[in-house]
Coordinates of C-alpha atoms in Angstrom, one line a residue:
M748 CA -7.9 -6.8 29.5
I749 CA -8.6 -6.5 25.7
S750 CA -5.0 -6.1 23.9
A751 CA -3.8 -2.9 22.1
L752 CA -3.9 -5.4 18.7
A753 CA -7.5 -6.6 19.3
I754 CA -8.8 -2.9 19.9
S755 CA -7.0 -1.8 16.8
L756 CA -8.2 -4.5 14.8
A757 CA -11.7 -3.9 16.0
C758 CA -11.3 -0.1 14.7
A759 CA -10.3 -1.4 11.5
A760 CA -13.0 -3.2 10.8
G761 CA -15.0 -0.3 11.7
A762 CA -13.2 1.6 8.8
P763 CA -15.6 1.8 6.3
S764 CA -18.2 3.8 8.3
A765 CA -15.3 6.4 9.2
A766 CA -15.1 7.2 5.4
V767 CA -17.9 10.0 5.3
A768 CA -19.6 10.5 1.8
A769 CA -20.1 14.0 0.7
P770 CA -23.6 15.2 1.5
D771 CA -25.8 16.1 -1.5
P772 CA -26.9 19.6 -2.6
E773 CA -30.4 18.8 -1.5
T774 CA -29.4 17.9 2.2
L775 CA -27.0 21.0 2.4
K776 CA -29.7 23.0 1.1
K777 CA -31.9 22.0 4.1
R778 CA -28.9 22.2 6.5
S779 CA -28.2 25.9 5.7
Q780 CA -32.0 26.6 6.1
L781 CA -32.1 25.0 9.6
Y782 CA -29.0 26.9 10.8
E783 CA -30.7 30.2 9.6
R784 CA -33.8 29.7 11.3
I785 CA -31.8 28.9 14.6
H786 CA -29.5 32.0 13.8
L787 CA -33.1 34.0 13.9
L788 CA -34.0 32.4 17.1
T789 CA -30.8 32.8 19.1
G790 CA -28.8 35.2 17.4
L791 CA -26.0 32.8 17.2
D792 CA -23.7 32.8 14.2
W793 CA -24.4 30.6 11.6
A794 CA -20.7 28.7 11.3
E795 CA -21.3 28.3 15.3
I796 CA -24.8 26.6 14.9
A797 CA -23.4 24.4 12.1
A798 CA -20.2 23.5 13.9
I799 CA -22.5 22.4 17.0
D800 CA -24.5 20.5 14.7
Q801 CA -21.7 18.9 12.9
Y802 CA -20.1 17.8 16.2
E803 CA -23.4 16.3 17.2
R804 CA -23.2 14.5 14.0
T805 CA -19.8 13.1 14.5
L806 CA -20.7 11.6 17.6
S807 CA -23.7 10.2 16.5
R808 CA -21.7 8.2 13.4
A809 CA -19.2 7.1 15.8
H810 CA -22.1 5.5 18.5
P811 CA -24.8 4.8 16.2
K812 CA -26.4 2.3 18.8
T813 CA -26.4 4.6 21.9
R814 CA -27.0 7.9 19.7
P815 CA -30.1 6.7 17.1
I816 CA -30.8 9.3 14.6
R817 CA -33.9 9.5 12.5
E818 CA -33.3 8.6 8.5
D819 CA -34.8 11.6 7.5
A820 CA -33.1 13.9 10.0
V821 CA -31.6 17.1 8.9
T822 CA -29.7 17.4 12.2
G823 CA -27.1 15.2 13.7
V824 CA -28.0 16.3 17.2
Y825 CA -29.0 13.4 19.9
V826 CA -30.7 14.1 23.1
R827 CA -31.6 11.4 25.8
P828 CA -35.0 11.2 26.2
E829 CA -34.7 11.6 30.1
E830 CA -32.4 15.0 29.6
W831 CA -34.9 16.2 27.2
S832 CA -37.9 15.8 29.5
G833 CA -36.1 16.0 32.9
E834 CA -34.4 13.3 34.9
L835 CA -37.5 13.3 37.4
N836 CA -40.1 13.7 34.9
P837 CA -42.4 10.7 34.9
D838 CA -43.1 11.0 31.3
D839 CA -39.8 10.7 29.1
Q840 CA -41.9 11.4 25.9
D841 CA -43.2 14.8 27.3
T842 CA -43.6 17.4 24.7
E843 CA -45.0 20.2 26.9
P844 CA -42.6 23.1 27.3
A845 CA -43.8 24.3 30.8
S846 CA -43.8 20.9 32.1
I847 CA -40.3 20.1 30.8
Q848 CA -39.2 23.4 32.3
F849 CA -40.6 22.6 35.6
F850 CA -38.9 19.0 35.7
R851 CA -35.5 21.0 34.4
G852 CA -35.5 19.3 31.1
I853 CA -33.6 21.0 28.3
G854 CA -36.3 20.5 25.6
R855 CA -37.8 23.4 23.6
D856 CA -40.1 24.5 21.2
G857 CA -38.0 25.9 18.2
S858 CA -40.5 25.2 15.5
G859 CA -43.1 27.4 16.9
D860 CA -46.0 24.6 17.0
R861 CA -46.0 25.0 21.0
K862 CA -44.7 21.6 21.5
A863 CA -40.8 20.6 22.6
D864 CA -40.7 17.6 19.9
R865 CA -37.5 15.4 20.1
S866 CA -38.6 14.4 16.5
Q867 CA -38.4 17.8 15.3
D868 CA -35.0 19.2 13.8
E869 CA -35.5 22.8 15.1
D870 CA -36.7 21.6 18.5
L871 CA -33.4 19.5 18.7
L872 CA -30.8 21.9 17.3
Y873 CA -32.4 25.1 19.2
S874 CA -32.5 23.4 22.5
V875 CA -28.9 22.5 22.5
A876 CA -28.0 25.9 21.2
A877 CA -30.2 27.4 24.1
E878 CA -28.3 25.5 26.5
V879 CA -25.1 26.6 25.2
L880 CA -26.2 30.1 25.3
R881 CA -27.1 30.2 28.6
Y882 CA -23.5 32.2 29.6
G883 CA -23.2 34.1 26.9
S884 CA -22.5 34.3 23.0
V885 CA -19.0 36.4 23.2
K886 CA -16.0 33.9 22.3
D887 CA -15.1 33.4 25.7
D888 CA -18.8 32.9 27.1
F889 CA -19.7 30.6 24.0
A890 CA -16.7 28.4 25.1
I891 CA -17.9 28.2 28.6
G892 CA -21.4 27.5 27.6
L893 CA -20.0 24.6 25.4
W894 CA -18.0 23.0 28.5
E895 CA -21.0 23.2 30.6
Y896 CA -23.0 21.3 28.4
Y897 CA -20.7 18.7 27.1
Q898 CA -18.4 18.4 30.2
N899 CA -15.6 17.7 27.5
T900 CA -13.0 20.2 26.7
R901 CA -12.1 17.9 23.5
A902 CA -15.9 19.1 22.7
V903 CA -15.0 22.7 22.9
Q904 CA -12.1 22.2 21.1
R905 CA -13.7 20.5 18.0
I906 CA -16.9 22.9 17.9
Q907 CA -14.4 25.8 17.7
Q908 CA -12.1 24.4 15.1
F909 CA -15.4 23.6 12.9
A910 CA -16.7 27.1 13.3
Y911 CA -13.4 28.3 12.2
L912 CA -13.4 25.9 9.1
Y913 CA -17.0 27.2 8.2
R914 CA -16.0 30.7 8.6
T915 CA -12.8 30.6 6.6
F916 CA -14.3 28.7 3.6
G917 CA -17.8 30.1 3.9
R918 CA -19.7 27.1 2.9
L919 CA -21.0 23.9 4.5
D920 CA -19.6 21.2 2.1
L921 CA -15.8 20.6 3.1
S922 CA -15.6 17.2 1.5
G923 CA -12.7 17.3 -0.9
N924 CA -9.8 15.3 -0.8
A925 CA -6.5 14.7 -2.3
F926 CA -3.7 12.0 -2.3
P927 CA -0.9 12.8 0.4
L928 CA 1.8 13.0 -2.4
P929 CA 1.8 14.3 -6.1
L930 CA 0.8 11.8 -8.3
G931 CA 4.1 12.9 -10.5
S932 CA 6.2 11.9 -7.9
V933 CA 7.8 8.2 -7.7
Y934 CA 6.3 6.6 -4.8
S935 CA 4.9 3.2 -3.7
F936 CA 2.8 1.7 -0.7
R937 CA 0.9 -1.4 0.2
S938 CA -1.4 -2.1 3.3
T939 CA 0.7 -2.2 6.4
W940 CA -1.9 -1.8 9.0
G941 CA -1.3 -4.2 11.8
N942 CA 2.5 -4.7 11.2
S943 CA 4.2 -5.3 14.6
R944 CA 6.7 -2.5 16.1
S945 CA 9.5 -3.2 18.5
W946 CA 11.2 0.5 18.8
G947 CA 10.0 1.8 22.1
G948 CA 8.0 -1.2 23.3
Y949 CA 5.9 -3.3 21.5
R950 CA 3.2 -1.8 19.5
I951 CA 1.3 -2.0 16.1
H952 CA 1.5 -0.3 13.1
E953 CA -1.4 2.1 12.9
G954 CA -1.1 3.5 9.1
T955 CA 0.3 3.3 5.9
D956 CA 3.8 3.9 4.7
I957 CA 4.0 5.4 1.3
F958 CA 7.7 5.1 0.4
A959 CA 9.2 8.4 -1.6
R960 CA 12.5 10.2 -2.2
H961 CA 13.5 12.6 0.6
G962 CA 12.1 15.8 0.2
V963 CA 9.0 14.9 -1.8
P964 CA 6.5 17.2 -1.1
V965 CA 3.8 16.2 1.5
R966 CA 0.2 17.5 1.0
S967 CA -2.7 18.1 3.0
T968 CA -5.6 15.1 2.3
V969 CA -8.2 17.4 3.8
Y970 CA -9.7 20.7 4.5
G971 CA -8.8 20.9 8.2
V972 CA -7.2 22.8 11.0
V973 CA -3.5 22.2 11.8
E974 CA -3.9 20.7 15.6
I975 CA -0.2 20.0 16.1
K976 CA 3.1 20.5 14.5
G977 CA 6.4 19.5 15.8
W978 CA 8.5 16.5 17.3
N979 CA 7.4 12.9 18.3
K980 CA 10.1 10.6 19.5
Y981 CA 8.2 8.2 17.5
G982 CA 6.8 10.0 14.2
G983 CA 9.9 12.5 14.1
W984 CA 8.9 15.8 12.6
R985 CA 5.1 15.3 12.4
I986 CA 2.0 17.1 11.6
G987 CA -1.8 16.5 12.6
I988 CA -4.8 18.0 10.9
R989 CA -8.2 18.1 12.1
D990 CA -10.9 17.6 9.2
I991 CA -14.9 18.8 9.4
N992 CA -15.7 14.9 10.1
N993 CA -13.7 15.0 13.4
L994 CA -11.0 12.6 11.9
Y995 CA -7.4 13.4 12.7
H996 CA -4.8 12.8 9.9
Y997 CA -1.0 12.2 11.0
Y998 CA 1.9 12.8 8.6
A999 CA 5.1 11.4 10.3
H1000 CA 8.7 11.1 9.6
L1001 CA 9.0 14.5 7.6
S1002 CA 12.4 15.7 6.7
G1003 CA 10.9 19.1 7.6
F1004 CA 7.7 21.4 7.1
E1005 CA 6.5 23.9 4.7
K1006 CA 7.2 27.3 6.3
T1007 CA 4.3 29.1 6.1
V1008 CA 2.3 26.3 7.7
K1009 CA 1.7 26.5 11.7
A1010 CA -0.5 25.3 14.2
G1011 CA -3.8 26.8 14.2
D1012 CA -4.1 27.3 10.4
V1013 CA -6.7 26.0 8.1
V1014 CA -5.5 24.1 5.1
R1015 CA -7.0 22.8 1.9
P1016 CA -6.7 19.5 0.0
G1017 CA -3.5 19.5 -2.0
Q1018 CA -1.9 22.1 0.0
V1019 CA 1.8 21.4 0.6
I1020 CA 2.4 20.8 4.5
G1021 CA 6.0 19.3 4.8
Y1022 CA 8.4 16.9 2.9
V1023 CA 9.2 13.4 3.0
G1024 CA 12.1 12.1 5.4
S1025 CA 13.2 9.6 7.6
S1026 CA 13.0 11.5 10.9
G1027 CA 12.0 9.8 14.4
Y1028 CA 13.0 7.0 16.8
G1029 CA 14.9 9.0 18.9
K1030 CA 15.4 12.7 20.2
P1031 CA 14.7 15.7 18.5
G1032 CA 16.6 15.7 15.0
T1033 CA 17.3 12.1 15.0
S1034 CA 17.2 10.6 11.6
G1035 CA 18.1 7.9 8.8
K1036 CA 17.3 5.3 10.9
F1037 CA 14.8 3.7 8.1
P1038 CA 14.0 4.7 4.6
P1039 CA 12.5 7.8 3.8
H1040 CA 8.9 7.4 3.8
L1041 CA 5.5 9.2 5.0
H1042 CA 3.7 7.5 7.8
Y1043 CA -0.2 8.2 7.1
G1044 CA -2.6 7.5 9.9
V1045 CA -6.3 8.5 10.5
Y1046 CA -8.0 8.7 13.9
R1047 CA -11.6 8.8 14.7
D1048 CA -12.8 11.0 17.5
R1049 CA -15.3 9.0 19.7
G1050 CA -15.8 11.7 22.3
L1051 CA -13.6 10.7 24.9
V1052 CA -11.0 8.7 23.2
E1053 CA -9.4 8.3 19.5
W1054 CA -9.0 5.1 17.8
A1055 CA -7.3 4.5 14.5
F1056 CA -8.4 2.9 11.7
D1057 CA -6.7 1.5 8.4
P1058 CA -6.5 4.5 5.7
Y1059 CA -5.1 2.3 2.9
P1060 CA -8.6 2.0 1.2
L1061 CA -9.0 5.8 1.9
L1062 CA -5.8 6.3 0.1
K1063 CA -6.2 3.9 -2.9
R1064 CA -9.7 5.6 -3.7
W1065 CA -8.0 9.3 -3.3
E1066 CA -5.2 8.1 -5.6
K1067 CA -7.7 6.7 -8.2
E1068 CA -10.1 10.0 -7.9
E1069 CA -7.0 12.2 -8.3
R1070 CA -5.9 10.4 -11.4
K1071 CA -9.4 10.2 -12.9
S1072 CA -9.9 14.1 -12.7
L1073 CA -6.3 14.9 -13.7
K1074 CA -7.0 13.0 -17.0
A1075 CA -10.4 14.6 -17.7
H1076 CA -8.8 17.9 -17.6
R1077 CA -5.9 17.1 -19.7

């Protein structure tokens, strides 16, 4: 059996790929045009189309070997050849819509060239959208369609969260970041990834501790949806936020929450979500068993499980970028 330490170190080694670069304007333009074409074909809201595509993209990033995507691809969708052409189809490269339908493949012609081609962005995204829409386009039917296609409740939740983010901000680019504490506050941190922990059983430290005074504001580092808020015996008062790249941002040991923030809310970089404290390691309300600090962790969703990776490089980068931005605006 692989140890928890080995798994976590393996995840840490893959951390650079988890830090997703902001898409350039030309890429965003191409995606927007693709989503508009699929909207005209299906009637599905652009935000839901974008959310399906983004979820597929996050899976492809997490599993690049088993979900290879063309270098020039606009969409993030991946469909296995057998699923596309039909499991019993003798030709797994079939592009004829009629024979694909006969063998119950999902491949469809979205570009209008009378071929169902896995190398075409329109065909890929249209085929998945059409599968999801088999049960209808209203909210509950859309959720059922997502479940039937992905057979995964996490997929349903993620796509609905992504659509909510896109609708709220009305744009595709949700790539901004902020350091979790105000740069004007007194704080210190270093890489603490992998350090041992003994309270509650042997485990390793899956995050970075940022030490600061009690009550210092804690800010969202990303555009995201508040997925959970409340007590955890290890993390004390904690809040979890899911971003558009399917990364889960974990803020723990808080002294309390910003009262206006609740589970299901959308937040933006720099928005106050809570305050530094020393809660945790016990029943609800336990506090003071260690110096006040923010435990910040990041987890990447790989479809069925989430793996932590070392957030220290991200924190250093965000700190540097925010200092540079503040200096430029003085």
